[in-house]
Amino acid sequence: VMECGIPVVLIDRDIKGLDGVGTVCLDNELAGRLATRMLLRQGYRRVALLRYETLINTIPDRELGYTLEMKEHGLEQYVSTLMVARESMARDIVSVIIQAKDRRVEAMIFPSNTITASGVSAINKLGYSVPEDIAVVGFDQGVYSGIFNPHIPFIDQPTNLIAEYSFNMLLGAITGTGTMSRTVVEPLVFVNK
């Protein structure tokens, strides 16, 4: 596509070393920091992040933000990344949460909407209460936030803004009035009551 001179804008993805394309994505490292900071401000210290392996940069970047924020608060001894296989996440996440509770984890960050839904479902299945038994910060739950009881705080990416920036960048490249660049959008924090 690019060899044919067709402009390309990557949305919510950043492929290192790919030249000549535009990119519009969330500041995922900041998103991980904000999720961690939210829990630390509530007094939690034993905060874990639960993720699956992926080649897409969003979740690893959020994990990096979590790790850096924990270290900046002198809590490196509590940094804990818990892994589940994406293919068997719905089945395996229950045992991972049990193990986290056995290790006295107080709060968990679920760095994607899929992990958030599976994680909260597992917490409910185990009979734990949020936040009394385990506090949670989810991701990308804007349209689904009302289904969680109690409501959980979450970090969201402003998809309308990302779409607008992507469209304008692509239109600028097509009309010759703009250039391909890398645009990073700040995450939004939602604390539902």
PDB file of N, CA and C in Angstrom, residues 140-154 190 192:
ATOM      1  N   ASP A 140     -10.597   0.865  29.411  1.00  0.00           N
ATOM      2  CA  ASP A 140     -11.470   0.927  28.243  1.00  0.00           C
ATOM      3  C   ASP A 140     -12.881   0.438  28.516  1.00  0.00           C
ATOM      4  N   GLN A 141     -13.458   0.867  29.627  1.00  0.00           N
ATOM      5  CA  GLN A 141     -14.793   0.398  29.988  1.00  0.00           C
ATOM      6  C   GLN A 141     -15.875   1.442  29.792  1.00  0.00           C
ATOM      7  N   GLY A 142     -15.602   2.501  29.058  1.00  0.00           N
ATOM      8  CA  GLY A 142     -16.549   3.599  28.931  1.00  0.00           C
ATOM      9  C   GLY A 142     -17.981   3.176  28.697  1.00  0.00           C
ATOM     10  N   VAL A 143     -18.246   2.440  27.651  1.00  0.00           N
ATOM     11  CA  VAL A 143     -19.629   2.063  27.337  1.00  0.00           C
ATOM     12  C   VAL A 143     -20.140   0.939  28.228  1.00  0.00           C
ATOM     13  N   TYR A 144     -19.244   0.209  28.890  1.00  0.00           N
ATOM     14  CA  TYR A 144     -19.652  -0.926  29.719  1.00  0.00           C
ATOM     15  C   TYR A 144     -19.592  -0.643  31.213  1.00  0.00           C
ATOM     16  N   SER A 145     -19.182   0.545  31.607  1.00  0.00           N
ATOM     17  CA  SER A 145     -18.934   0.802  33.019  1.00  0.00           C
ATOM     18  C   SER A 145     -20.166   0.570  33.882  1.00  0.00           C
ATOM     19  N   GLY A 146     -21.346   0.773  33.340  1.00  0.00           N
ATOM     20  CA  GLY A 146     -22.565   0.601  34.109  1.00  0.00           C
ATOM     21  C   GLY A 146     -22.905  -0.837  34.453  1.00  0.00           C
ATOM     22  N   ILE A 147     -22.264  -1.807  33.803  1.00  0.00           N
ATOM     23  CA  ILE A 147     -22.613  -3.205  34.089  1.00  0.00           C
ATOM     24  C   ILE A 147     -21.896  -3.744  35.327  1.00  0.00           C
ATOM     25  N   PHE A 148     -20.874  -3.037  35.801  1.00  0.00           N
ATOM     26  CA  PHE A 148     -20.139  -3.504  36.971  1.00  0.00           C
ATOM     27  C   PHE A 148     -20.805  -3.000  38.245  1.00  0.00           C
ATOM     28  N   ASN A 149     -20.994  -3.902  39.178  1.00  0.00           N
ATOM     29  CA  ASN A 149     -21.582  -3.543  40.456  1.00  0.00           C
ATOM     30  C   ASN A 149     -20.733  -4.117  41.566  1.00  0.00           C
ATOM     31  N   PRO A 150     -20.028  -3.289  42.323  1.00  0.00           N
ATOM     32  CA  PRO A 150     -20.077  -1.832  42.239  1.00  0.00           C
ATOM     33  C   PRO A 150     -19.299  -1.339  41.025  1.00  0.00           C
ATOM     34  N   HIS A 151     -19.517  -0.077  40.704  1.00  0.00           N
ATOM     35  CA  HIS A 151     -18.771   0.528  39.598  1.00  0.00           C
ATOM     36  C   HIS A 151     -17.283   0.516  39.929  1.00  0.00           C
ATOM     37  N   ILE A 152     -16.471   0.272  38.925  1.00  0.00           N
ATOM     38  CA  ILE A 152     -15.021   0.265  39.135  1.00  0.00           C
ATOM     39  C   ILE A 152     -14.403   1.460  38.421  1.00  0.00           C
ATOM     40  N   PRO A 153     -13.328   2.003  38.985  1.00  0.00           N
ATOM     41  CA  PRO A 153     -12.624   3.067  38.278  1.00  0.00           C
ATOM     42  C   PRO A 153     -11.912   2.484  37.058  1.00  0.00           C
ATOM     43  N   PHE A 154     -11.762   3.293  36.036  1.00  0.00           N
ATOM     44  CA  PHE A 154     -11.075   2.792  34.845  1.00  0.00           C
ATOM     45  C   PHE A 154     -10.360   3.912  34.116  1.00  0.00           C
ATOM     46  N   PHE A 190     -11.611   7.724  34.916  1.00  0.00           N
ATOM     47  CA  PHE A 190     -13.001   7.746  35.348  1.00  0.00           C
ATOM     48  C   PHE A 190     -13.123   7.013  36.680  1.00  0.00           C
ATOM     49  N   ASN A 192     -16.142   6.056  38.870  1.00  0.00           N
ATOM     50  CA  ASN A 192     -17.606   6.004  38.993  1.00  0.00           C
ATOM     51  C   ASN A 192     -18.010   5.830  40.440  1.00  0.00           C
TER      52      ASN A 192
END
